[in-house]
Amino acid sequence: MPDHGNLTDDLPPAGDAEAFDTLFANPSLRIERIVSHGHASPEGFWYDQPQDEWVVVVQGEAVLAFADGGHLTMLSGDWVAIPAHCRHRVESTGMNTVWLAVHASPNP
Amino acid sequence: MPDHGNLTDDLPPAGDAEAFDTLFANPSLRIERIVSHGHASPEGFWYDQPQDEWVVVVQGEAVLAFADGGHLTMLSGDWVAIPAHCRHRVESTGMNTVWLAVHASPNP
C-alpha cells in the first residue's frame, strides 16, 4: 500500500510555531502541509521564491498580499498559483488554518 | 493578481463524463482537478503511469485498488502518493467527488 494519510491528521496545537510537514517529494516537486494559527509574515517581509508555488487552503482562512498591492482572501478550497519571483506575504491567517503547498523543483 | 480559483467552483453536473481540468502546469509538474460522479475504472483496467502521482480527495469518497490486492477507502482530506508504475484502479467513487491530482513531470 503506498504512503497515505489525511491532511488534517495530527494538527499541532494552537500556540505552537507554524508547522511545516513534507508529505511527498521527488526530483520534480515537493508537497507540504502548513498549519497556521493566526500567524503572519513579519512586517515588511516578502517571499520572493525562485520556483513556482501552488497553494490551496484546506481549512480555515488566510489573506495573502502581493507586491502590486493586491490582496487575496482565501477560504477552504481557494487556490492560487504563485509564479516564481512573484513577491507575496501572508497578511493574516485564522486559527487551525491548513494549507497544502506544491513547490516546483528548482531544476526541472 | 496571480491566477486563482476554488476547487469546487463550476462542478460539472452529475451524469456527465468524469471531468478533468488542469489548474496549473509548468515543466516540473501538472495540477489537475478531477470530478467524478460514481465513475470507476473499467473492469480489469489498471493505471500504470510512468510518473509519480499524488492525489487527495477534496470532497466525496472513493475506493482505490492496488495490484497487490490492497484497497484504500478515501474520504475528504485523504491523500495517497502513488509511485510511478504502481498499478492501481479506481474501484468506486461517490457522487460529486472532487480530487486534486499532482502529476510529476516525465522528465524532471
mmCIF file with all atom_site columns, C-alpha atoms in Angstrom:
data_model
loop_
_atom_site.group_PDB
_atom_site.id
_atom_site.type_symbol
_atom_site.label_atom_id
_atom_site.label_alt_id
_atom_site.label_comp_id
_atom_site.label_asym_id
_atom_site.label_entity_id
_atom_site.label_seq_id
_atom_site.pdbx_PDB_ins_code
_atom_site.Cartn_x
_atom_site.Cartn_y
_atom_site.Cartn_z
_atom_site.occupancy
_atom_site.B_iso_or_equiv
_atom_site.pdbx_formal_charge
_atom_site.auth_seq_id
_atom_site.auth_comp_id
_atom_site.auth_asym_id
_atom_site.auth_atom_id
_atom_site.pdbx_PDB_model_num
ATOM 1   C CA . MET A 1 1   ? 0.000   0.000  0.000   1.00 0.00 ? 1   MET A CA 1
ATOM 2   C CA . PRO A 1 2   ? 1.512   3.351  -0.982  1.00 0.00 ? 2   PRO A CA 1
ATOM 3   C CA . ASP A 1 3   ? 2.183   6.073  1.560   1.00 0.00 ? 3   ASP A CA 1
ATOM 4   C CA . HIS A 1 4   ? -1.054  7.797  2.565   1.00 0.00 ? 4   HIS A CA 1
ATOM 5   C CA . GLY A 1 5   ? -2.636  9.981  5.256   1.00 0.00 ? 5   GLY A CA 1
ATOM 6   C CA . ASN A 1 6   ? -5.153  12.729 5.901   1.00 0.00 ? 6   ASN A CA 1
ATOM 7   C CA . LEU A 1 7   ? -4.467  16.447 5.566   1.00 0.00 ? 7   LEU A CA 1
ATOM 8   C CA . THR A 1 8   ? -5.994  17.167 8.976   1.00 0.00 ? 8   THR A CA 1
ATOM 9   C CA . ASP A 1 9   ? -4.304  14.326 10.890  1.00 0.00 ? 9   ASP A CA 1
ATOM 10  C CA . ASP A 1 10  ? -2.237  15.256 13.933  1.00 0.00 ? 10  ASP A CA 1
ATOM 11  C CA . LEU A 1 11  ? -2.667  19.013 13.756  1.00 0.00 ? 11  LEU A CA 1
ATOM 12  C CA . PRO A 1 12  ? -0.203  20.745 16.056  1.00 0.00 ? 12  PRO A CA 1
ATOM 13  C CA . PRO A 1 13  ? -1.851  22.611 18.951  1.00 0.00 ? 13  PRO A CA 1
ATOM 14  C CA . ALA A 1 14  ? -2.534  26.342 18.746  1.00 0.00 ? 14  ALA A CA 1
ATOM 15  C CA . GLY A 1 15  ? 0.235   28.444 20.171  1.00 0.00 ? 15  GLY A CA 1
ATOM 16  C CA . ASP A 1 16  ? 2.976   26.396 18.616  1.00 0.00 ? 16  ASP A CA 1
ATOM 17  C CA . ALA A 1 17  ? 5.014   27.809 15.751  1.00 0.00 ? 17  ALA A CA 1
ATOM 18  C CA . GLU A 1 18  ? 3.674   27.482 12.210  1.00 0.00 ? 18  GLU A CA 1
ATOM 19  C CA . ALA A 1 19  ? 4.186   23.802 11.293  1.00 0.00 ? 19  ALA A CA 1
ATOM 20  C CA . PHE A 1 20  ? 5.614   22.521 8.006   1.00 0.00 ? 20  PHE A CA 1
ATOM 21  C CA . ASP A 1 21  ? 5.408   18.833 7.031   1.00 0.00 ? 21  ASP A CA 1
ATOM 22  C CA . THR A 1 22  ? 6.641   17.410 3.751   1.00 0.00 ? 22  THR A CA 1
ATOM 23  C CA . LEU A 1 23  ? 4.073   14.850 2.579   1.00 0.00 ? 23  LEU A CA 1
ATOM 24  C CA . PHE A 1 24  ? 5.815   13.863 -0.651  1.00 0.00 ? 24  PHE A CA 1
ATOM 25  C CA . ALA A 1 25  ? 8.933   14.816 -2.584  1.00 0.00 ? 25  ALA A CA 1
ATOM 26  C CA . ASN A 1 26  ? 10.692  13.648 -5.729  1.00 0.00 ? 26  ASN A CA 1
ATOM 27  C CA . PRO A 1 27  ? 13.085  15.377 -8.150  1.00 0.00 ? 27  PRO A CA 1
ATOM 28  C CA . SER A 1 28  ? 10.194  17.301 -9.772  1.00 0.00 ? 28  SER A CA 1
ATOM 29  C CA . LEU A 1 29  ? 8.277   18.645 -6.825  1.00 0.00 ? 29  LEU A CA 1
ATOM 30  C CA . ARG A 1 30  ? 7.635   18.775 -3.103  1.00 0.00 ? 30  ARG A CA 1
ATOM 31  C CA . ILE A 1 31  ? 4.229   18.712 -1.409  1.00 0.00 ? 31  ILE A CA 1
ATOM 32  C CA . GLU A 1 32  ? 3.971   20.300 2.000   1.00 0.00 ? 32  GLU A CA 1
ATOM 33  C CA . ARG A 1 33  ? 1.281   20.735 4.621   1.00 0.00 ? 33  ARG A CA 1
ATOM 34  C CA . ILE A 1 34  ? 1.426   24.011 6.524   1.00 0.00 ? 34  ILE A CA 1
ATOM 35  C CA . VAL A 1 35  ? -0.605  24.592 9.695   1.00 0.00 ? 35  VAL A CA 1
ATOM 36  C CA . SER A 1 36  ? -1.052  28.203 10.823  1.00 0.00 ? 36  SER A CA 1
ATOM 37  C CA . HIS A 1 37  ? -2.653  29.530 13.992  1.00 0.00 ? 37  HIS A CA 1
ATOM 38  C CA . GLY A 1 38  ? -3.006  33.241 13.440  1.00 0.00 ? 38  GLY A CA 1
ATOM 39  C CA . HIS A 1 39  ? 0.496   33.552 12.030  1.00 0.00 ? 39  HIS A CA 1
ATOM 40  C CA . ALA A 1 40  ? 1.517   36.218 9.539   1.00 0.00 ? 40  ALA A CA 1
ATOM 41  C CA . SER A 1 41  ? 4.696   37.140 7.699   1.00 0.00 ? 41  SER A CA 1
ATOM 42  C CA . PRO A 1 42  ? 6.869   39.589 9.627   1.00 0.00 ? 42  PRO A CA 1
ATOM 43  C CA . GLU A 1 43  ? 6.139   43.248 8.933   1.00 0.00 ? 43  GLU A CA 1
ATOM 44  C CA . GLY A 1 44  ? 7.826   44.301 5.698   1.00 0.00 ? 44  GLY A CA 1
ATOM 45  C CA . PHE A 1 45  ? 8.846   40.748 4.778   1.00 0.00 ? 45  PHE A CA 1
ATOM 46  C CA . TRP A 1 46  ? 8.136   39.488 1.254   1.00 0.00 ? 46  TRP A CA 1
ATOM 47  C CA . TYR A 1 47  ? 8.533   35.958 -0.072  1.00 0.00 ? 47  TYR A CA 1
ATOM 48  C CA . ASP A 1 48  ? 10.480  36.042 -3.348  1.00 0.00 ? 48  ASP A CA 1
ATOM 49  C CA . GLN A 1 49  ? 10.871  32.426 -4.389  1.00 0.00 ? 49  GLN A CA 1
ATOM 50  C CA . PRO A 1 50  ? 12.964  31.047 -7.229  1.00 0.00 ? 50  PRO A CA 1
ATOM 51  C CA . GLN A 1 51  ? 10.323  28.401 -8.083  1.00 0.00 ? 51  GLN A CA 1
ATOM 52  C CA . ASP A 1 52  ? 6.620   28.382 -8.847  1.00 0.00 ? 52  ASP A CA 1
ATOM 53  C CA . GLU A 1 53  ? 4.400   27.521 -5.890  1.00 0.00 ? 53  GLU A CA 1
ATOM 54  C CA . TRP A 1 54  ? 0.769   26.410 -5.945  1.00 0.00 ? 54  TRP A CA 1
ATOM 55  C CA . VAL A 1 55  ? -1.188  26.607 -2.689  1.00 0.00 ? 55  VAL A CA 1
ATOM 56  C CA . VAL A 1 56  ? -4.697  25.778 -1.558  1.00 0.00 ? 56  VAL A CA 1
ATOM 57  C CA . VAL A 1 57  ? -6.424  26.432 1.762   1.00 0.00 ? 57  VAL A CA 1
ATOM 58  C CA . VAL A 1 58  ? -7.714  23.085 3.051   1.00 0.00 ? 58  VAL A CA 1
ATOM 59  C CA . GLN A 1 59  ? -9.485  24.581 6.060   1.00 0.00 ? 59  GLN A CA 1
ATOM 60  C CA . GLY A 1 60  ? -9.503  27.910 7.861   1.00 0.00 ? 60  GLY A CA 1
ATOM 61  C CA . GLU A 1 61  ? -8.827  31.274 6.284   1.00 0.00 ? 61  GLU A CA 1
ATOM 62  C CA . ALA A 1 62  ? -5.966  33.484 5.232   1.00 0.00 ? 62  ALA A CA 1
ATOM 63  C CA . VAL A 1 63  ? -5.192  36.723 3.443   1.00 0.00 ? 63  VAL A CA 1
ATOM 64  C CA . LEU A 1 64  ? -2.268  36.932 1.041   1.00 0.00 ? 64  LEU A CA 1
ATOM 65  C CA . ALA A 1 65  ? -0.823  40.255 -0.064  1.00 0.00 ? 65  ALA A CA 1
ATOM 66  C CA . PHE A 1 66  ? 1.063   40.809 -3.312  1.00 0.00 ? 66  PHE A CA 1
ATOM 67  C CA . ALA A 1 67  ? 3.699   43.407 -4.072  1.00 0.00 ? 67  ALA A CA 1
ATOM 68  C CA . ASP A 1 68  ? 1.449   45.005 -6.719  1.00 0.00 ? 68  ASP A CA 1
ATOM 69  C CA . GLY A 1 69  ? -0.940  45.965 -3.900  1.00 0.00 ? 69  GLY A CA 1
ATOM 70  C CA . GLY A 1 70  ? -3.446  43.171 -4.432  1.00 0.00 ? 70  GLY A CA 1
ATOM 71  C CA . HIS A 1 71  ? -4.950  41.190 -1.565  1.00 0.00 ? 71  HIS A CA 1
ATOM 72  C CA . LEU A 1 72  ? -6.473  37.732 -1.817  1.00 0.00 ? 72  LEU A CA 1
ATOM 73  C CA . THR A 1 73  ? -8.797  36.454 0.936   1.00 0.00 ? 73  THR A CA 1
ATOM 74  C CA . MET A 1 74  ? -8.715  32.662 0.904   1.00 0.00 ? 74  MET A CA 1
ATOM 75  C CA . LEU A 1 75  ? -11.195 30.229 2.441   1.00 0.00 ? 75  LEU A CA 1
ATOM 76  C CA . SER A 1 76  ? -11.490 26.451 2.210   1.00 0.00 ? 76  SER A CA 1
ATOM 77  C CA . GLY A 1 77  ? -10.875 25.238 -1.342  1.00 0.00 ? 77  GLY A CA 1
ATOM 78  C CA . ASP A 1 78  ? -9.391  28.517 -2.570  1.00 0.00 ? 78  ASP A CA 1
ATOM 79  C CA . TRP A 1 79  ? -6.149  28.070 -4.509  1.00 0.00 ? 79  TRP A CA 1
ATOM 80  C CA . VAL A 1 80  ? -3.595  30.402 -6.049  1.00 0.00 ? 80  VAL A CA 1
ATOM 81  C CA . ALA A 1 81  ? -0.698  29.768 -8.430  1.00 0.00 ? 81  ALA A CA 1
ATOM 82  C CA . ILE A 1 82  ? 2.204   31.988 -7.362  1.00 0.00 ? 82  ILE A CA 1
ATOM 83  C CA . PRO A 1 83  ? 4.777   32.328 -10.145 1.00 0.00 ? 83  PRO A CA 1
ATOM 84  C CA . ALA A 1 84  ? 8.483   32.306 -9.329  1.00 0.00 ? 84  ALA A CA 1
ATOM 85  C CA . HIS A 1 85  ? 9.617   35.718 -8.063  1.00 0.00 ? 85  HIS A CA 1
ATOM 86  C CA . CYS A 1 86  ? 6.059   36.969 -7.554  1.00 0.00 ? 86  CYS A CA 1
ATOM 87  C CA . ARG A 1 87  ? 6.573   38.798 -4.262  1.00 0.00 ? 87  ARG A CA 1
ATOM 88  C CA . HIS A 1 88  ? 3.938   37.988 -1.678  1.00 0.00 ? 88  HIS A CA 1
ATOM 89  C CA . ARG A 1 89  ? 3.365   37.786 2.047   1.00 0.00 ? 89  ARG A CA 1
ATOM 90  C CA . VAL A 1 90  ? 0.916   36.185 4.420   1.00 0.00 ? 90  VAL A CA 1
ATOM 91  C CA . GLU A 1 91  ? -1.090  39.108 5.759   1.00 0.00 ? 91  GLU A CA 1
ATOM 92  C CA . SER A 1 92  ? -3.102  37.048 8.234   1.00 0.00 ? 92  SER A CA 1
ATOM 93  C CA . THR A 1 93  ? -4.343  33.529 8.998   1.00 0.00 ? 93  THR A CA 1
ATOM 94  C CA . GLY A 1 94  ? -7.113  32.161 11.180  1.00 0.00 ? 94  GLY A CA 1
ATOM 95  C CA . MET A 1 95  ? -6.672  29.519 13.844  1.00 0.00 ? 95  MET A CA 1
ATOM 96  C CA . ASN A 1 96  ? -6.231  25.914 12.650  1.00 0.00 ? 96  ASN A CA 1
ATOM 97  C CA . THR A 1 97  ? -5.651  27.014 9.086   1.00 0.00 ? 97  THR A CA 1
ATOM 98  C CA . VAL A 1 98  ? -4.321  24.143 6.964   1.00 0.00 ? 98  VAL A CA 1
ATOM 99  C CA . TRP A 1 99  ? -2.575  24.829 3.659   1.00 0.00 ? 99  TRP A CA 1
ATOM 100 C CA . LEU A 1 100 ? -1.406  22.447 1.013   1.00 0.00 ? 100 LEU A CA 1
ATOM 101 C CA . ALA A 1 101 ? 1.593   23.804 -0.902  1.00 0.00 ? 101 ALA A CA 1
ATOM 102 C CA . VAL A 1 102 ? 3.082   22.307 -4.060  1.00 0.00 ? 102 VAL A CA 1
ATOM 103 C CA . HIS A 1 103 ? 6.615   23.524 -4.747  1.00 0.00 ? 103 HIS A CA 1
ATOM 104 C CA . ALA A 1 104 ? 8.108   23.006 -8.183  1.00 0.00 ? 104 ALA A CA 1
ATOM 105 C CA . SER A 1 105 ? 11.643  21.697 -8.386  1.00 0.00 ? 105 SER A CA 1
ATOM 106 C CA . PRO A 1 106 ? 14.336  24.365 -8.687  1.00 0.00 ? 106 PRO A CA 1
ATOM 107 C CA . ASN A 1 107 ? 15.894  22.439 -11.596 1.00 0.00 ? 107 ASN A CA 1
ATOM 108 C CA . PRO A 1 108 ? 13.153  20.904 -13.670 1.00 0.00 ? 108 PRO A CA 1
ATOM 109 C CA . MET B 1 1   ? -3.052  39.153 -9.039  1.00 0.00 ? 1   MET B CA 1
ATOM 110 C CA . PRO B 1 2   ? -1.907  35.602 -9.808  1.00 0.00 ? 2   PRO B CA 1
ATOM 111 C CA . ASP B 1 3   ? -4.246  33.000 -11.268 1.00 0.00 ? 3   ASP B CA 1
ATOM 112 C CA . HIS B 1 4   ? -6.619  31.684 -8.593  1.00 0.00 ? 4   HIS B CA 1
ATOM 113 C CA . GLY B 1 5   ? -9.908  29.857 -8.070  1.00 0.00 ? 5   GLY B CA 1
ATOM 114 C CA . ASN B 1 6   ? -11.785 27.440 -5.841  1.00 0.00 ? 6   ASN B CA 1
ATOM 115 C CA . LEU B 1 7   ? -11.601 23.665 -6.089  1.00 0.00 ? 7   LEU B CA 1
ATOM 116 C CA . THR B 1 8   ? -15.385 23.327 -6.007  1.00 0.00 ? 8   THR B CA 1
ATOM 117 C CA . ASP B 1 9   ? -16.186 26.110 -8.490  1.00 0.00 ? 9   ASP B CA 1
ATOM 118 C CA . ASP B 1 10  ? -18.261 25.184 -11.534 1.00 0.00 ? 10  ASP B CA 1
ATOM 119 C CA . LEU B 1 11  ? -18.652 21.485 -10.813 1.00 0.00 ? 11  LEU B CA 1
ATOM 120 C CA . PRO B 1 12  ? -19.972 19.688 -13.872 1.00 0.00 ? 12  PRO B CA 1
ATOM 121 C CA . PRO B 1 13  ? -23.440 18.187 -13.390 1.00 0.00 ? 13  PRO B CA 1
ATOM 122 C CA . ALA B 1 14  ? -23.901 14.558 -12.416 1.00 0.00 ? 14  ALA B CA 1
ATOM 123 C CA . GLY B 1 15  ? -24.368 12.281 -15.374 1.00 0.00 ? 15  GLY B CA 1
ATOM 124 C CA . ASP B 1 16  ? -21.647 13.908 -17.418 1.00 0.00 ? 16  ASP B CA 1
ATOM 125 C CA . ALA B 1 17  ? -18.374 12.105 -18.038 1.00 0.00 ? 17  ALA B CA 1
ATOM 126 C CA . GLU B 1 18  ? -15.621 12.322 -15.446 1.00 0.00 ? 18  GLU B CA 1
ATOM 127 C CA . ALA B 1 19  ? -14.219 15.860 -15.792 1.00 0.00 ? 19  ALA B CA 1
ATOM 128 C CA . PHE B 1 20  ? -10.526 16.764 -15.869 1.00 0.00 ? 20  PHE B CA 1
ATOM 129 C CA . ASP B 1 21  ? -9.321  20.377 -15.534 1.00 0.00 ? 21  ASP B CA 1
ATOM 130 C CA . THR B 1 22  ? -5.688  21.444 -15.456 1.00 0.00 ? 22  THR B CA 1
ATOM 131 C CA . LEU B 1 23  ? -5.344  24.170 -12.813 1.00 0.00 ? 23  LEU B CA 1
ATOM 132 C CA . PHE B 1 24  ? -1.609  24.737 -13.181 1.00 0.00 ? 24  PHE B CA 1
ATOM 133 C CA . ALA B 1 25  ? 1.283   23.336 -15.189 1.00 0.00 ? 25  ALA B CA 1
ATOM 134 C CA . ASN B 1 26  ? 4.971   24.083 -15.617 1.00 0.00 ? 26  ASN B CA 1
ATOM 135 C CA . PRO B 1 27  ? 7.939   21.956 -16.728 1.00 0.00 ? 27  PRO B CA 1
ATOM 136 C CA . SER B 1 28  ? 8.086   20.241 -13.301 1.00 0.00 ? 28  SER B CA 1
ATOM 137 C CA . LEU B 1 29  ? 4.507   19.307 -12.635 1.00 0.00 ? 29  LEU B CA 1
ATOM 138 C CA . ARG B 1 30  ? 0.831   19.490 -13.557 1.00 0.00 ? 30  ARG B CA 1
ATOM 139 C CA . ILE B 1 31  ? -2.040  20.033 -11.114 1.00 0.00 ? 31  ILE B CA 1
ATOM 140 C CA . GLU B 1 32  ? -5.437  18.726 -12.123 1.00 0.00 ? 32  GLU B CA 1
ATOM 141 C CA . ARG B 1 33  ? -8.927  18.746 -10.673 1.00 0.00 ? 33  ARG B CA 1
ATOM 142 C CA . ILE B 1 34  ? -10.950 15.620 -11.349 1.00 0.00 ? 34  ILE B CA 1
ATOM 143 C CA . VAL B 1 35  ? -14.705 15.459 -10.713 1.00 0.00 ? 35  VAL B CA 1
ATOM 144 C CA . SER B 1 36  ? -16.274 12.011 -10.506 1.00 0.00 ? 36  SER B CA 1
ATOM 145 C CA . HIS B 1 37  ? -19.944 11.072 -10.201 1.00 0.00 ? 37  HIS B CA 1
ATOM 146 C CA . GLY B 1 38  ? -19.947 7.384  -9.411  1.00 0.00 ? 38  GLY B CA 1
ATOM 147 C CA . HIS B 1 39  ? -17.336 6.637  -12.037 1.00 0.00 ? 39  HIS B CA 1
ATOM 148 C CA . ALA B 1 40  ? -14.925 3.706  -11.777 1.00 0.00 ? 40  ALA B CA 1
ATOM 149 C CA . SER B 1 41  ? -12.102 2.342  -13.904 1.00 0.00 ? 41  SER B CA 1
ATOM 150 C CA . PRO B 1 42  ? -13.267 -0.185 -16.491 1.00 0.00 ? 42  PRO B CA 1
ATOM 151 C CA . GLU B 1 43  ? -13.293 -3.795 -15.314 1.00 0.00 ? 43  GLU B CA 1
ATOM 152 C CA . GLY B 1 44  ? -9.783  -5.246 -15.489 1.00 0.00 ? 44  GLY B CA 1
ATOM 153 C CA . PHE B 1 45  ? -8.166  -1.876 -16.293 1.00 0.00 ? 45  PHE B CA 1
ATOM 154 C CA . TRP B 1 46  ? -5.097  -0.778 -14.307 1.00 0.00 ? 46  TRP B CA 1
ATOM 155 C CA . TYR B 1 47  ? -3.366  2.578  -14.410 1.00 0.00 ? 47  TYR B CA 1
ATOM 156 C CA . ASP B 1 48  ? 0.390   2.059  -14.865 1.00 0.00 ? 48  ASP B CA 1
ATOM 157 C CA . GLN B 1 49  ? 1.874   5.545  -15.047 1.00 0.00 ? 49  GLN B CA 1
ATOM 158 C CA . PRO B 1 50  ? 5.442   6.493  -15.922 1.00 0.00 ? 50  PRO B CA 1
ATOM 159 C CA . GLN B 1 51  ? 5.449   9.353  -13.341 1.00 0.00 ? 51  GLN B CA 1
ATOM 160 C CA . ASP B 1 52  ? 4.706   9.679  -9.659  1.00 0.00 ? 52  ASP B CA 1
ATOM 161 C CA . GLU B 1 53  ? 1.221   10.964 -8.870  1.00 0.00 ? 53  GLU B CA 1
ATOM 162 C CA . TRP B 1 54  ? -0.042  12.446 -5.597  1.00 0.00 ? 54  TRP B CA 1
ATOM 163 C CA . VAL B 1 55  ? -3.799  12.671 -5.103  1.00 0.00 ? 55  VAL B CA 1
ATOM 164 C CA . VAL B 1 56  ? -6.136  13.936 -2.404  1.00 0.00 ? 56  VAL B CA 1
ATOM 165 C CA . VAL B 1 57  ? -9.910  13.701 -2.111  1.00 0.00 ? 57  VAL B CA 1
ATOM 166 C CA . VAL B 1 58  ? -11.240 17.243 -1.676  1.00 0.00 ? 58  VAL B CA 1
ATOM 167 C CA . GLN B 1 59  ? -14.837 16.151 -1.150  1.00 0.00 ? 59  GLN B CA 1
ATOM 168 C CA . GLY B 1 60  ? -16.838 12.968 -1.616  1.00 0.00 ? 60  GLY B CA 1
ATOM 169 C CA . GLU B 1 61  ? -15.481 9.456  -1.382  1.00 0.00 ? 61  GLU B CA 1
ATOM 170 C CA . ALA B 1 62  ? -13.627 6.897  -3.426  1.00 0.00 ? 62  ALA B CA 1
ATOM 171 C CA . VAL B 1 63  ? -12.033 3.478  -3.199  1.00 0.00 ? 63  VAL B CA 1
ATOM 172 C CA . LEU B 1 64  ? -8.706  2.807  -4.909  1.00 0.00 ? 64  LEU B CA 1
ATOM 173 C CA . ALA B 1 65  ? -7.481  -0.739 -5.541  1.00 0.00 ? 65  ALA B CA 1
ATOM 174 C CA . PHE B 1 66  ? -3.832  -1.692 -5.943  1.00 0.00 ? 66  PHE B CA 1
ATOM 175 C CA . ALA B 1 67  ? -2.364  -4.603 -7.872  1.00 0.00 ? 67  ALA B CA 1
ATOM 176 C CA . ASP B 1 68  ? -1.001  -6.121 -4.643  1.00 0.00 ? 68  ASP B CA 1
ATOM 177 C CA . GLY B 1 69  ? -4.600  -6.663 -3.527  1.00 0.00 ? 69  GLY B CA 1
ATOM 178 C CA . GLY B 1 70  ? -4.811  -3.637 -1.226  1.00 0.00 ? 70  GLY B CA 1
ATOM 179 C CA . HIS B 1 71  ? -7.812  -1.320 -1.120  1.00 0.00 ? 71  HIS B CA 1
ATOM 180 C CA . LEU B 1 72  ? -7.832  2.250  0.143   1.00 0.00 ? 72  LEU B CA 1
ATOM 181 C CA . THR B 1 73  ? -11.102 3.936  1.083   1.00 0.00 ? 73  THR B CA 1
ATOM 182 C CA . MET B 1 74  ? -10.670 7.693  0.759   1.00 0.00 ? 74  MET B CA 1
ATOM 183 C CA . LEU B 1 75  ? -12.785 10.480 2.245   1.00 0.00 ? 75  LEU B CA 1
ATOM 184 C CA . SER B 1 76  ? -12.294 14.242 2.358   1.00 0.00 ? 76  SER B CA 1
ATOM 185 C CA . GLY B 1 77  ? -8.673  15.137 3.108   1.00 0.00 ? 77  GLY B CA 1
ATOM 186 C CA . ASP B 1 78  ? -7.318  11.644 2.475   1.00 0.00 ? 78  ASP B CA 1
ATOM 187 C CA . TRP B 1 79  ? -4.228  11.625 0.257   1.00 0.00 ? 79  TRP B CA 1
ATOM 188 C CA . VAL B 1 80  ? -2.064  8.940  -1.299  1.00 0.00 ? 80  VAL B CA 1
ATOM 189 C CA . ALA B 1 81  ? 1.312   9.120  -3.045  1.00 0.00 ? 81  ALA B CA 1
ATOM 190 C CA . ILE B 1 82  ? 1.240   6.674  -5.970  1.00 0.00 ? 82  ILE B CA 1
ATOM 191 C CA . PRO B 1 83  ? 4.759   5.879  -7.191  1.00 0.00 ? 83  PRO B CA 1
ATOM 192 C CA . ALA B 1 84  ? 5.463   5.568  -10.905 1.00 0.00 ? 84  ALA B CA 1
ATOM 193 C CA . HIS B 1 85  ? 4.406   2.157  -12.203 1.00 0.00 ? 85  HIS B CA 1
ATOM 194 C CA . CYS B 1 86  ? 2.397   1.319  -9.078  1.00 0.00 ? 86  CYS B CA 1
ATOM 195 C CA . ARG B 1 87  ? -0.585  -0.346 -10.743 1.00 0.00 ? 87  ARG B CA 1
ATOM 196 C CA . HIS B 1 88  ? -3.894  0.918  -9.416  1.00 0.00 ? 88  HIS B CA 1
ATOM 197 C CA . ARG B 1 89  ? -7.504  1.440  -10.394 1.00 0.00 ? 89  ARG B CA 1
ATOM 198 C CA . VAL B 1 90  ? -10.484 3.445  -9.211  1.00 0.00 ? 90  VAL B CA 1
ATOM 199 C CA . GLU B 1 91  ? -12.787 0.842  -7.709  1.00 0.00 ? 91  GLU B CA 1
ATOM 200 C CA . SER B 1 92  ? -15.631 3.273  -6.990  1.00 0.00 ? 92  SER B CA 1
ATOM 201 C CA . THR B 1 93  ? -16.453 6.936  -6.401  1.00 0.00 ? 93  THR B CA 1
ATOM 202 C CA . GLY B 1 94  ? -19.395 8.731  -4.822  1.00 0.00 ? 94  GLY B CA 1
ATOM 203 C CA . MET B 1 95  ? -21.371 11.486 -6.460  1.00 0.00 ? 95  MET B CA 1
ATOM 204 C CA . ASN B 1 96  ? -19.747 14.942 -6.638  1.00 0.00 ? 96  ASN B CA 1
ATOM 205 C CA . THR B 1 97  ? -16.367 13.548 -5.689  1.00 0.00 ? 97  THR B CA 1
ATOM 206 C CA . VAL B 1 98  ? -13.607 16.108 -6.261  1.00 0.00 ? 98  VAL B CA 1
ATOM 207 C CA . TRP B 1 99  ? -9.975  15.016 -6.491  1.00 0.00 ? 99  TRP B CA 1
ATOM 208 C CA . LEU B 1 100 ? -6.852  17.087 -6.673  1.00 0.00 ? 100 LEU B CA 1
ATOM 209 C CA . ALA B 1 101 ? -4.069  15.293 -8.557  1.00 0.00 ? 101 ALA B CA 1
ATOM 210 C CA . VAL B 1 102 ? -0.437  16.407 -8.761  1.00 0.00 ? 102 VAL B CA 1
ATOM 211 C CA . HIS B 1 103 ? 1.452   14.790 -11.621 1.00 0.00 ? 103 HIS B CA 1
ATOM 212 C CA . ALA B 1 104 ? 5.217   14.913 -11.645 1.00 0.00 ? 104 ALA B CA 1
ATOM 213 C CA . SER B 1 105 ? 6.941   15.829 -14.878 1.00 0.00 ? 105 SER B CA 1
ATOM 214 C CA . PRO B 1 106 ? 8.016   12.904 -17.058 1.00 0.00 ? 106 PRO B CA 1
ATOM 215 C CA . ASN B 1 107 ? 11.487  14.468 -17.418 1.00 0.00 ? 107 ASN B CA 1
ATOM 216 C CA . PRO B 1 108 ? 12.471  16.174 -14.173 1.00 0.00 ? 108 PRO B CA 1
#
